[in-house]
mmCIF file of N, CA and C in Angstrom:
data_model
loop_
_atom_site.group_PDB
_atom_site.id
_atom_site.type_symbol
_atom_site.label_atom_id
_atom_site.label_comp_id
_atom_site.label_asym_id
_atom_site.label_seq_id
_atom_site.Cartn_x
_atom_site.Cartn_y
_atom_site.Cartn_z
ATOM 1 N N UNK A 1 115.852 87.059 105.034
ATOM 2 C CA UNK A 1 116.314 88.284 105.203
ATOM 3 C C UNK A 1 116.364 89.347 104.304
ATOM 4 N N UNK A 2 116.382 90.498 104.287
ATOM 5 C CA UNK A 2 116.207 91.225 103.250
ATOM 6 C C UNK A 2 117.961 91.891 103.647
ATOM 7 N N UNK A 3 118.524 92.331 102.435
ATOM 8 C CA UNK A 3 119.768 92.545 101.979
ATOM 9 C C UNK A 3 119.694 93.992 102.074
ATOM 10 N N UNK A 4 121.104 94.544 102.612
ATOM 11 C CA UNK A 4 121.062 96.220 102.593
ATOM 12 C C UNK A 4 120.445 96.747 104.210
ATOM 13 N N UNK A 5 121.326 97.308 104.771
ATOM 14 C CA UNK A 5 121.039 98.073 105.910
ATOM 15 C C UNK A 5 120.511 99.175 105.561
ATOM 16 N N UNK A 6 119.493 99.450 106.500
ATOM 17 C CA UNK A 6 118.742 101.214 106.020
ATOM 18 C C UNK A 6 119.160 101.926 107.121
ATOM 19 N N UNK A 7 120.015 102.747 106.410
ATOM 20 C CA UNK A 7 120.695 103.575 107.147
ATOM 21 C C UNK A 7 119.919 105.337 108.161
ATOM 22 N N UNK A 8 118.661 104.941 107.976
ATOM 23 C CA UNK A 8 117.846 105.410 108.830
ATOM 24 C C UNK A 8 117.625 105.213 109.659
ATOM 25 N N UNK A 9 118.267 105.525 110.919
ATOM 26 C CA UNK A 9 118.230 104.544 112.301
ATOM 27 C C UNK A 9 117.229 105.911 112.516
ATOM 28 N N UNK A 10 116.532 104.962 113.545
ATOM 29 C CA UNK A 10 115.748 105.551 114.206
ATOM 30 C C UNK A 10 116.133 106.435 115.807
ATOM 31 N N UNK A 11 116.384 107.830 116.378
ATOM 32 C CA UNK A 11 116.829 108.171 117.543
ATOM 33 C C UNK A 11 116.289 107.569 118.869
ATOM 34 N N UNK A 12 115.490 107.098 118.667
ATOM 35 C CA UNK A 12 114.964 105.755 120.296
ATOM 36 C C UNK A 12 114.889 104.617 119.530
ATOM 37 N N UNK A 13 114.998 103.778 120.727
ATOM 38 C CA UNK A 13 114.982 102.477 120.877
ATOM 39 C C UNK A 13 114.647 102.063 121.589
ATOM 40 N N UNK A 14 114.076 100.574 121.291
ATOM 41 C CA UNK A 14 113.210 99.690 121.945
ATOM 42 C C UNK A 14 112.801 99.793 123.925
ATOM 43 N N UNK A 15 111.468 100.065 123.604
ATOM 44 C CA UNK A 15 111.743 100.533 125.976
ATOM 45 C C UNK A 15 111.261 99.707 126.525
ATOM 46 N N UNK A 16 111.413 98.408 126.848
ATOM 47 C CA UNK A 16 110.414 97.678 127.986
ATOM 48 C C UNK A 16 108.979 98.210 128.461
ATOM 49 N N UNK A 17 109.271 99.300 129.348
ATOM 50 C CA UNK A 17 109.121 99.662 130.096
ATOM 51 C C UNK A 17 107.858 101.007 129.574
ATOM 52 N N UNK A 18 107.941 100.794 128.532
ATOM 53 C CA UNK A 18 106.928 101.912 127.558
ATOM 54 C C UNK A 18 106.010 100.521 126.898
ATOM 55 N N UNK A 19 106.729 99.109 126.038
ATOM 56 C CA UNK A 19 106.295 97.536 126.252
ATOM 57 C C UNK A 19 105.065 97.309 127.261
ATOM 58 N N UNK A 20 105.635 97.862 128.589
ATOM 59 C CA UNK A 20 104.610 96.951 129.481
ATOM 60 C C UNK A 20 103.300 98.037 129.478
ATOM 61 N N UNK A 21 103.535 99.410 129.462
ATOM 62 C CA UNK A 21 102.346 100.368 129.205
ATOM 63 C C UNK A 21 101.579 99.914 128.355
ATOM 64 N N UNK A 22 101.912 100.099 127.020
ATOM 65 C CA UNK A 22 101.332 99.494 126.059
ATOM 66 C C UNK A 22 100.079 97.999 126.172
ATOM 67 N N UNK A 23 100.731 96.911 126.788
ATOM 68 C CA UNK A 23 100.212 96.227 126.781
ATOM 69 C C UNK A 23 99.617 96.374 128.410
ATOM 70 N N UNK A 24 99.460 96.907 129.233
ATOM 71 C CA UNK A 24 98.693 97.565 129.953
ATOM 72 C C UNK A 24 97.212 98.250 129.498
ATOM 73 N N UNK A 25 97.418 99.119 128.369
ATOM 74 C CA UNK A 25 96.652 99.763 128.149
ATOM 75 C C UNK A 25 95.943 99.270 126.824
ATOM 76 N N UNK A 26 96.188 98.313 126.001
ATOM 77 C CA UNK A 26 95.431 97.467 125.169
ATOM 78 C C UNK A 26 94.693 96.002 125.847
ATOM 79 N N UNK A 27 95.326 95.535 126.644
ATOM 80 C CA UNK A 27 94.833 94.582 126.891
ATOM 81 C C UNK A 27 93.281 95.339 127.651
ATOM 82 N N UNK A 28 93.678 96.308 129.031
ATOM 83 C CA UNK A 28 92.331 97.006 128.979
ATOM 84 C C UNK A 28 91.398 97.804 128.799
ATOM 85 N N UNK A 29 91.725 97.424 127.667
ATOM 86 C CA UNK A 29 90.431 98.652 126.648
ATOM 87 C C UNK A 29 89.979 96.911 126.017
ATOM 88 N N UNK A 30 91.064 95.675 125.445
ATOM 89 C CA UNK A 30 89.907 95.372 124.482
ATOM 90 C C UNK A 30 89.277 93.568 125.058
ATOM 91 N N UNK A 31 90.442 93.754 126.379
ATOM 92 C CA UNK A 31 90.161 92.937 127.187
ATOM 93 C C UNK A 31 90.168 91.073 126.756
ATOM 94 N N UNK A 32 91.446 91.186 125.835
ATOM 95 C CA UNK A 32 92.172 90.308 125.496
ATOM 96 C C UNK A 32 93.679 90.097 125.827
ATOM 97 N N UNK A 33 94.007 88.909 126.186
ATOM 98 C CA UNK A 33 95.012 88.852 126.488
ATOM 99 C C UNK A 33 96.891 88.524 125.389
ATOM 100 N N UNK A 34 97.769 89.764 125.795
ATOM 101 C CA UNK A 34 98.408 89.949 124.178
ATOM 102 C C UNK A 34 99.239 87.972 124.859
ATOM 103 N N UNK A 35 100.230 88.049 125.711
ATOM 104 C CA UNK A 35 100.600 86.801 126.040
ATOM 105 C C UNK A 35 102.303 87.490 126.502
ATOM 106 N N UNK A 36 102.827 86.601 127.134
ATOM 107 C CA UNK A 36 104.312 87.063 127.115
ATOM 108 C C UNK A 36 105.350 87.819 125.606
ATOM 109 N N UNK A 37 104.830 87.265 124.906
ATOM 110 C CA UNK A 37 105.422 88.239 123.821
ATOM 111 C C UNK A 37 104.765 88.963 123.139
ATOM 112 N N UNK A 38 104.906 90.098 123.232
ATOM 113 C CA UNK A 38 104.313 91.175 122.650
ATOM 114 C C UNK A 38 104.333 91.300 120.669
ATOM 115 N N UNK A 39 104.939 91.149 120.834
ATOM 116 C CA UNK A 39 105.560 90.927 118.662
ATOM 117 C C UNK A 39 104.455 89.691 118.865
ATOM 118 N N UNK A 40 104.587 88.342 119.159
ATOM 119 C CA UNK A 40 103.876 87.230 118.805
ATOM 120 C C UNK A 40 102.577 87.611 119.015
ATOM 121 N N UNK A 41 101.999 88.377 120.362
ATOM 122 C CA UNK A 41 100.216 88.321 119.957
ATOM 123 C C UNK A 41 99.545 89.139 119.482
ATOM 124 N N UNK A 42 100.762 90.493 118.812
ATOM 125 C CA UNK A 42 99.621 91.601 118.311
ATOM 126 C C UNK A 42 100.003 91.067 116.850
ATOM 127 N N UNK A 43 100.958 89.905 115.663
ATOM 128 C CA UNK A 43 101.066 90.570 115.119
ATOM 129 C C UNK A 43 99.719 89.550 113.567
ATOM 130 N N UNK A 44 98.994 89.032 114.716
ATOM 131 C CA UNK A 44 98.048 88.455 113.527
ATOM 132 C C UNK A 44 96.802 89.580 113.832
ATOM 133 N N UNK A 45 96.930 90.740 114.423
ATOM 134 C CA UNK A 45 95.917 91.841 114.148
ATOM 135 C C UNK A 45 94.853 91.914 114.811
ATOM 136 N N UNK A 46 95.023 90.967 115.393
ATOM 137 C CA UNK A 46 93.297 90.644 115.746
ATOM 138 C C UNK A 46 93.034 91.634 117.259
ATOM 139 N N UNK A 47 94.057 91.556 117.396
ATOM 140 C CA UNK A 47 93.546 92.360 118.853
ATOM 141 C C UNK A 47 93.803 93.720 118.522
ATOM 142 N N UNK A 48 95.051 93.741 117.953
ATOM 143 C CA UNK A 48 95.082 95.620 117.429
ATOM 144 C C UNK A 48 93.491 95.934 116.266
ATOM 145 N N UNK A 49 92.816 94.611 115.926
ATOM 146 C CA UNK A 49 91.558 95.570 115.191
ATOM 147 C C UNK A 49 90.230 95.428 116.410
ATOM 148 N N UNK A 50 90.575 94.747 116.852
ATOM 149 C CA UNK A 50 89.964 94.726 118.629
ATOM 150 C C UNK A 50 90.173 96.350 119.406
ATOM 151 N N UNK A 51 90.972 96.319 119.004
ATOM 152 C CA UNK A 51 91.849 97.874 119.758
ATOM 153 C C UNK A 51 91.170 98.735 119.202
ATOM 154 N N UNK A 52 91.096 98.730 117.920
ATOM 155 C CA UNK A 52 90.516 100.127 116.412
ATOM 156 C C UNK A 52 89.149 100.229 116.816
ATOM 157 N N UNK A 53 88.585 99.482 116.865
ATOM 158 C CA UNK A 53 87.388 98.673 116.992
ATOM 159 C C UNK A 53 86.418 99.241 118.201
ATOM 160 N N UNK A 54 87.303 99.897 119.442
ATOM 161 C CA UNK A 54 87.217 99.914 120.250
ATOM 162 C C UNK A 54 87.303 101.794 121.219
ATOM 163 N N UNK A 55 88.532 102.142 120.639
ATOM 164 C CA UNK A 55 88.398 103.632 120.279
ATOM 165 C C UNK A 55 87.281 104.115 118.990
ATOM 166 N N UNK A 56 86.461 103.534 117.563
ATOM 167 C CA UNK A 56 86.644 104.496 116.852
ATOM 168 C C UNK A 56 85.353 103.253 115.764
ATOM 169 N N UNK A 57 84.693 102.882 117.304
ATOM 170 C CA UNK A 57 83.575 101.740 116.475
ATOM 171 C C UNK A 57 83.351 101.663 114.751
ATOM 172 N N UNK A 58 83.640 100.663 114.447
ATOM 173 C CA UNK A 58 83.083 99.689 113.392
ATOM 174 C C UNK A 58 84.222 100.306 111.947
ATOM 175 N N UNK A 59 85.088 100.663 113.165
ATOM 176 C CA UNK A 59 86.484 101.502 112.006
ATOM 177 C C UNK A 59 87.500 100.476 111.389
ATOM 178 N N UNK A 60 87.171 99.230 111.723
ATOM 179 C CA UNK A 60 87.234 97.661 111.330
ATOM 180 C C UNK A 60 86.611 96.912 110.970
ATOM 181 N N UNK A 61 85.540 96.813 109.779
ATOM 182 C CA UNK A 61 84.601 96.014 110.060
ATOM 183 C C UNK A 61 84.735 94.840 109.739
ATOM 184 N N UNK A 62 85.865 93.478 109.270
ATOM 185 C CA UNK A 62 85.835 93.015 109.019
ATOM 186 C C UNK A 62 87.714 92.270 110.087
ATOM 187 N N UNK A 63 87.287 91.409 110.919
ATOM 188 C CA UNK A 63 88.605 90.923 111.227
ATOM 189 C C UNK A 63 89.060 89.182 111.260
ATOM 190 N N UNK A 64 90.075 89.375 110.086
ATOM 191 C CA UNK A 64 89.834 87.335 110.536
ATOM 192 C C UNK A 64 90.917 86.835 111.433
ATOM 193 N N UNK A 65 90.085 85.983 110.885
ATOM 194 C CA UNK A 65 90.530 85.270 112.988
ATOM 195 C C UNK A 65 91.374 83.922 112.158
ATOM 196 N N UNK A 66 91.508 84.091 110.838
ATOM 197 C CA UNK A 66 92.436 83.149 110.577
ATOM 198 C C UNK A 66 94.001 83.186 110.616
ATOM 199 N N UNK A 67 94.857 82.130 110.658
ATOM 200 C CA UNK A 67 95.825 81.557 110.723
ATOM 201 C C UNK A 67 96.792 82.342 109.266
ATOM 202 N N UNK A 68 95.818 82.285 108.255
ATOM 203 C CA UNK A 68 97.192 81.857 107.800
ATOM 204 C C UNK A 68 97.781 83.413 107.540
ATOM 205 N N UNK A 69 98.882 83.900 106.789
ATOM 206 C CA UNK A 69 99.669 84.618 106.786
ATOM 207 C C UNK A 69 99.015 86.426 106.126
ATOM 208 N N UNK A 70 98.813 85.802 104.974
ATOM 209 C CA UNK A 70 98.443 86.429 104.145
ATOM 210 C C UNK A 70 96.264 87.935 104.795
ATOM 211 N N UNK A 71 96.031 87.166 105.522
ATOM 212 C CA UNK A 71 94.829 87.095 106.673
ATOM 213 C C UNK A 71 95.165 88.054 107.640
ATOM 214 N N UNK A 72 95.773 87.825 108.227
ATOM 215 C CA UNK A 72 97.150 88.425 109.342
ATOM 216 C C UNK A 72 97.887 89.502 108.616
ATOM 217 N N UNK A 73 98.186 90.053 107.599
ATOM 218 C CA UNK A 73 98.452 90.743 107.003
ATOM 219 C C UNK A 73 97.318 91.846 106.868
ATOM 220 N N UNK A 74 96.514 91.382 106.419
ATOM 221 C CA UNK A 74 95.247 92.289 106.067
ATOM 222 C C UNK A 74 94.679 93.016 107.320
ATOM 223 N N UNK A 75 94.803 91.984 108.446
ATOM 224 C CA UNK A 75 93.894 92.944 109.648
ATOM 225 C C UNK A 75 95.226 94.030 109.741
ATOM 226 N N UNK A 76 96.242 94.059 109.569
ATOM 227 C CA UNK A 76 97.126 94.625 110.159
ATOM 228 C C UNK A 76 96.655 96.317 108.907
ATOM 229 N N UNK A 77 97.216 95.651 107.890
ATOM 230 C CA UNK A 77 96.821 96.402 106.829
ATOM 231 C C UNK A 77 95.679 97.501 107.169
ATOM 232 N N UNK A 78 94.384 96.666 107.382
ATOM 233 C CA UNK A 78 93.179 97.183 108.383
ATOM 234 C C UNK A 78 93.201 97.950 109.352
ATOM 235 N N UNK A 79 94.330 97.731 110.144
ATOM 236 C CA UNK A 79 94.298 98.692 111.671
ATOM 237 C C UNK A 79 94.789 100.226 111.060
ATOM 238 N N UNK A 80 96.448 99.291 110.038
ATOM 239 C CA UNK A 80 96.959 101.302 109.333
ATOM 240 C C UNK A 80 96.251 101.566 108.563
ATOM 241 N N UNK A 81 95.024 101.732 108.042
ATOM 242 C CA UNK A 81 93.668 102.245 107.904
ATOM 243 C C UNK A 81 93.511 102.562 108.360
ATOM 244 N N UNK A 82 93.064 102.321 109.811
ATOM 245 C CA UNK A 82 91.929 102.503 110.352
ATOM 246 C C UNK A 82 92.464 103.986 111.550
ATOM 247 N N UNK A 83 93.966 103.069 111.174
ATOM 248 C CA UNK A 83 94.537 104.171 112.239
ATOM 249 C C UNK A 83 94.654 105.961 111.839
ATOM 250 N N UNK A 84 94.913 105.707 110.360
ATOM 251 C CA UNK A 84 94.419 106.649 109.506
ATOM 252 C C UNK A 84 93.388 108.094 109.641
ATOM 253 N N UNK A 85 92.419 107.219 109.235
ATOM 254 C CA UNK A 85 91.076 107.461 109.512
ATOM 255 C C UNK A 85 91.251 108.296 110.795
ATOM 256 N N UNK A 86 91.598 107.387 111.690
ATOM 257 C CA UNK A 86 91.525 108.348 113.254
ATOM 258 C C UNK A 86 91.927 109.433 113.231
ATOM 259 N N UNK A 87 92.784 109.971 112.393
ATOM 260 C CA UNK A 87 92.999 111.145 112.947
ATOM 261 C C UNK A 87 95.371 110.477 112.692
ATOM 262 N N UNK A 88 95.923 110.313 112.695
ATOM 263 C CA UNK A 88 97.413 110.012 112.591
ATOM 264 C C UNK A 88 98.021 110.012 111.711
ATOM 265 N N UNK A 89 98.624 111.347 111.897
ATOM 266 C CA UNK A 89 99.981 111.533 110.920
ATOM 267 C C UNK A 89 100.751 110.200 110.078
ATOM 268 N N UNK A 90 100.777 110.150 109.249
ATOM 269 C CA UNK A 90 101.254 108.979 108.449
ATOM 270 C C UNK A 90 102.635 109.017 108.648
ATOM 271 N N UNK A 91 103.245 109.802 109.072
ATOM 272 C CA UNK A 91 104.252 109.565 110.233
ATOM 273 C C UNK A 91 105.080 108.831 110.898
ATOM 274 N N UNK A 92 103.549 108.992 111.981
ATOM 275 C CA UNK A 92 103.267 108.281 113.079
ATOM 276 C C UNK A 92 103.482 106.870 112.776
ATOM 277 N N UNK A 93 102.739 105.991 111.287
ATOM 278 C CA UNK A 93 102.263 105.032 111.401
ATOM 279 C C UNK A 93 103.240 103.674 111.205
ATOM 280 N N UNK A 94 103.360 102.341 111.289
ATOM 281 C CA UNK A 94 104.164 101.256 111.561
ATOM 282 C C UNK A 94 104.308 100.318 110.021
ATOM 283 N N UNK A 95 104.159 99.986 109.252
ATOM 284 C CA UNK A 95 103.541 99.447 108.245
ATOM 285 C C UNK A 95 103.905 97.626 108.478
ATOM 286 N N UNK A 96 102.807 97.062 108.146
ATOM 287 C CA UNK A 96 102.068 95.613 108.458
ATOM 288 C C UNK A 96 103.835 94.246 108.607
ATOM 289 N N UNK A 97 104.924 95.193 107.752
ATOM 290 C CA UNK A 97 105.788 94.048 108.098
ATOM 291 C C UNK A 97 106.723 94.262 109.324
ATOM 292 N N UNK A 98 105.941 95.781 109.829
ATOM 293 C CA UNK A 98 107.258 95.871 110.972
ATOM 294 C C UNK A 98 107.099 94.856 111.823
ATOM 295 N N UNK A 99 105.501 94.847 112.067
ATOM 296 C CA UNK A 99 105.478 94.183 113.487
ATOM 297 C C UNK A 99 105.305 92.453 112.699
ATOM 298 N N UNK A 100 105.114 92.561 112.053
ATOM 299 C CA UNK A 100 104.906 91.141 110.770
ATOM 300 C C UNK A 100 106.166 90.033 110.657
ATOM 301 N N UNK A 101 107.259 90.824 110.650
ATOM 302 C CA UNK A 101 108.381 90.145 109.911
ATOM 303 C C UNK A 101 109.040 89.913 111.283
ATOM 304 N N UNK A 102 108.728 91.009 112.586
ATOM 305 C CA UNK A 102 109.314 91.788 113.549
ATOM 306 C C UNK A 102 110.304 92.738 113.277
ATOM 307 N N UNK A 103 110.592 93.486 112.343
ATOM 308 C CA UNK A 103 111.542 93.682 111.774
ATOM 309 C C UNK A 103 112.046 95.158 112.735
ATOM 310 N N UNK A 104 111.072 95.796 113.006
ATOM 311 C CA UNK A 104 111.387 96.962 112.976
ATOM 312 C C UNK A 104 110.079 97.117 114.478
ATOM 313 N N UNK A 105 109.971 96.364 116.183
ATOM 314 C CA UNK A 105 109.341 96.674 116.843
ATOM 315 C C UNK A 105 109.625 98.116 117.452
ATOM 316 N N UNK A 106 110.314 98.777 116.839
ATOM 317 C CA UNK A 106 110.419 100.140 117.804
ATOM 318 C C UNK A 106 109.760 101.665 117.620
ATOM 319 N N UNK A 107 109.141 101.184 116.258
ATOM 320 C CA UNK A 107 108.508 101.925 115.315
ATOM 321 C C UNK A 107 107.328 101.442 115.580
ATOM 322 N N UNK A 108 106.807 100.448 115.661
ATOM 323 C CA UNK A 108 105.450 99.486 115.807
ATOM 324 C C UNK A 108 104.893 100.370 117.491
ATOM 325 N N UNK A 109 106.195 100.307 118.047
ATOM 326 C CA UNK A 109 106.062 100.961 120.094
ATOM 327 C C UNK A 109 106.184 102.039 119.756
ATOM 328 N N UNK A 110 106.488 103.412 118.448
ATOM 329 C CA UNK A 110 106.416 104.092 118.330
ATOM 330 C C UNK A 110 104.675 104.917 117.430
ATOM 331 N N UNK A 111 104.618 104.346 117.231
ATOM 332 C CA UNK A 111 103.057 104.329 116.891
ATOM 333 C C UNK A 111 101.816 103.831 117.557
ATOM 334 N N UNK A 112 101.922 102.340 118.079
ATOM 335 C CA UNK A 112 101.103 102.681 119.485
ATOM 336 C C UNK A 112 101.554 103.579 120.354
ATOM 337 N N UNK A 113 102.186 104.143 120.996
ATOM 338 C CA UNK A 113 102.086 105.388 121.714
ATOM 339 C C UNK A 113 101.416 106.821 121.528
ATOM 340 N N UNK A 114 101.532 106.715 119.970
ATOM 341 C CA UNK A 114 101.574 107.896 119.399
ATOM 342 C C UNK A 114 99.277 107.536 119.105
ATOM 343 N N UNK A 115 99.196 106.384 119.183
ATOM 344 C CA UNK A 115 98.024 106.021 118.703
ATOM 345 C C UNK A 115 97.437 106.112 120.109
ATOM 346 N N UNK A 116 97.794 106.159 121.259
ATOM 347 C CA UNK A 116 97.318 106.762 122.812
ATOM 348 C C UNK A 116 96.766 107.638 123.499
ATOM 349 N N UNK A 117 98.333 108.495 122.262
ATOM 350 C CA UNK A 117 98.148 110.187 122.791
ATOM 351 C C UNK A 117 96.923 110.303 121.948
ATOM 352 N N UNK A 118 96.652 110.081 120.243
ATOM 353 C CA UNK A 118 95.811 110.708 120.053
ATOM 354 C C UNK A 118 94.345 109.977 120.550
ATOM 355 N N UNK A 119 94.060 109.503 121.181
ATOM 356 C CA UNK A 119 93.311 108.446 122.202
ATOM 357 C C UNK A 119 93.064 109.409 123.475
ATOM 358 N N UNK A 120 94.031 109.519 123.501
ATOM 359 C CA UNK A 120 94.309 110.698 124.680
ATOM 360 C C UNK A 120 93.332 111.882 124.539
ATOM 361 N N UNK A 121 94.182 112.789 123.409
ATOM 362 C CA UNK A 121 93.730 113.888 122.782
ATOM 363 C C UNK A 121 92.089 113.772 122.278
ATOM 364 N N UNK A 122 91.581 112.970 121.916
ATOM 365 C CA UNK A 122 90.643 112.634 121.879
ATOM 366 C C UNK A 122 89.036 112.073 123.057
ATOM 367 N N UNK A 123 90.073 112.381 124.086
ATOM 368 C CA UNK A 123 89.019 111.968 125.877
ATOM 369 C C UNK A 123 88.722 110.870 125.931
ATOM 370 N N UNK A 124 89.153 109.540 125.432
ATOM 371 C CA UNK A 124 89.534 108.632 126.004
ATOM 372 C C UNK A 124 89.490 108.780 127.304
ATOM 373 N N UNK A 125 88.809 107.508 127.858
ATOM 374 C CA UNK A 125 88.971 107.729 129.392
ATOM 375 C C UNK A 125 89.886 106.085 129.136
ATOM 376 N N UNK A 126 90.777 105.630 129.656
ATOM 377 C CA UNK A 126 91.321 104.336 130.124
ATOM 378 C C UNK A 126 92.311 104.329 131.116
ATOM 379 N N UNK A 127 92.243 103.023 131.962
ATOM 380 C CA UNK A 127 92.655 103.112 133.428
ATOM 381 C C UNK A 127 94.686 103.398 133.337
ATOM 382 N N UNK A 128 95.206 103.515 132.335
ATOM 383 C CA UNK A 128 96.376 103.569 132.256
ATOM 384 C C UNK A 128 96.405 104.894 132.142
ATOM 385 N N UNK A 129 97.646 105.850 132.181
ATOM 386 C CA UNK A 129 97.995 107.085 131.865
ATOM 387 C C UNK A 129 98.924 106.908 130.787
ATOM 388 N N UNK A 130 99.130 107.298 129.347
ATOM 389 C CA UNK A 130 99.855 106.282 128.901
ATOM 390 C C UNK A 130 99.611 107.305 127.238
ATOM 391 N N UNK A 131 101.167 107.942 127.195
ATOM 392 C CA UNK A 131 101.066 108.922 125.580
ATOM 393 C C UNK A 131 101.286 109.916 126.308
ATOM 394 N N UNK A 132 101.740 110.438 125.289
ATOM 395 C CA UNK A 132 101.423 112.360 125.943
ATOM 396 C C UNK A 132 99.928 112.800 124.100
ATOM 397 N N UNK A 133 99.690 114.168 124.545
ATOM 398 C CA UNK A 133 98.461 114.400 124.342
ATOM 399 C C UNK A 133 99.253 114.367 122.552
ATOM 400 N N UNK A 134 98.102 114.109 121.289
ATOM 401 C CA UNK A 134 98.772 114.037 120.187
ATOM 402 C C UNK A 134 98.728 115.533 119.696
ATOM 403 N N UNK A 135 99.626 116.598 118.931
ATOM 404 C CA UNK A 135 99.923 117.591 119.133
ATOM 405 C C UNK A 135 99.361 117.317 117.157
ATOM 406 N N UNK A 136 99.063 118.129 117.180
ATOM 407 C CA UNK A 136 98.059 119.356 115.734
ATOM 408 C C UNK A 136 99.515 119.800 115.132
ATOM 409 N N UNK A 137 99.400 118.692 114.321
ATOM 410 C CA UNK A 137 100.133 119.572 113.286
ATOM 411 C C UNK A 137 100.401 120.873 112.269
ATOM 412 N N UNK A 138 100.420 121.902 112.060
ATOM 413 C CA UNK A 138 99.836 122.873 111.378
ATOM 414 C C UNK A 138 99.572 122.446 110.231
ATOM 415 N N UNK A 139 98.368 122.601 109.406
ATOM 416 C CA UNK A 139 98.112 121.807 108.039
ATOM 417 C C UNK A 139 98.689 122.635 106.866
ATOM 418 N N UNK A 140 99.549 122.019 106.217
ATOM 419 C CA UNK A 140 99.599 122.708 105.219
ATOM 420 C C UNK A 140 98.486 123.365 103.881
ATOM 421 N N UNK A 141 98.687 124.221 104.038
ATOM 422 C CA UNK A 141 96.992 124.937 102.774
ATOM 423 C C UNK A 141 97.460 124.325 101.322
ATOM 424 N N UNK A 142 96.686 123.786 100.574
ATOM 425 C CA UNK A 142 96.525 124.041 99.450
ATOM 426 C C UNK A 142 96.180 122.590 99.103
ATOM 427 N N UNK A 143 96.081 121.678 98.026
ATOM 428 C CA UNK A 143 95.386 120.708 98.162
ATOM 429 C C UNK A 143 95.894 119.454 97.863
ATOM 430 N N UNK A 144 95.012 119.030 98.894
ATOM 431 C CA UNK A 144 95.852 117.914 99.511
ATOM 432 C C UNK A 144 95.533 116.484 98.345
ATOM 433 N N UNK A 145 96.150 115.643 98.109
ATOM 434 C CA UNK A 145 96.714 114.565 97.183
ATOM 435 C C UNK A 145 95.980 113.090 97.744
ATOM 436 N N UNK A 146 94.720 112.707 97.314
ATOM 437 C CA UNK A 146 94.901 112.142 97.500
ATOM 438 C C UNK A 146 94.531 110.651 97.068
#
């Protein structure tokens, strides 16, 4: 376990209803079954990487199928990178450990809902109406640090 509690509490709490919507959306797009435990089903990253390749073909060129922890974490970090290149705001992203360590499933949920909204904004047709259209934030003018 990690010592010290983070004082930065999210306003939203975990919503099982939204989890059900996400499950339907992800399974519908990937054709893969997440299983009864949402966190366990997603934590190896293969389903998420497959999802990303459906939304943006080729965005995750290599998906590790191994059960090694570091391979699974690599999948997750590739998925997160792919979300960035898909146009997501960094504030909407979760970290690999949020899902892998099951430390912050609320943030994972927020990210996936934002991703669903982003996909909708880009005109993705899916069987589930999920997520709100992604709000384009005002770009700051000036040099972007990359």
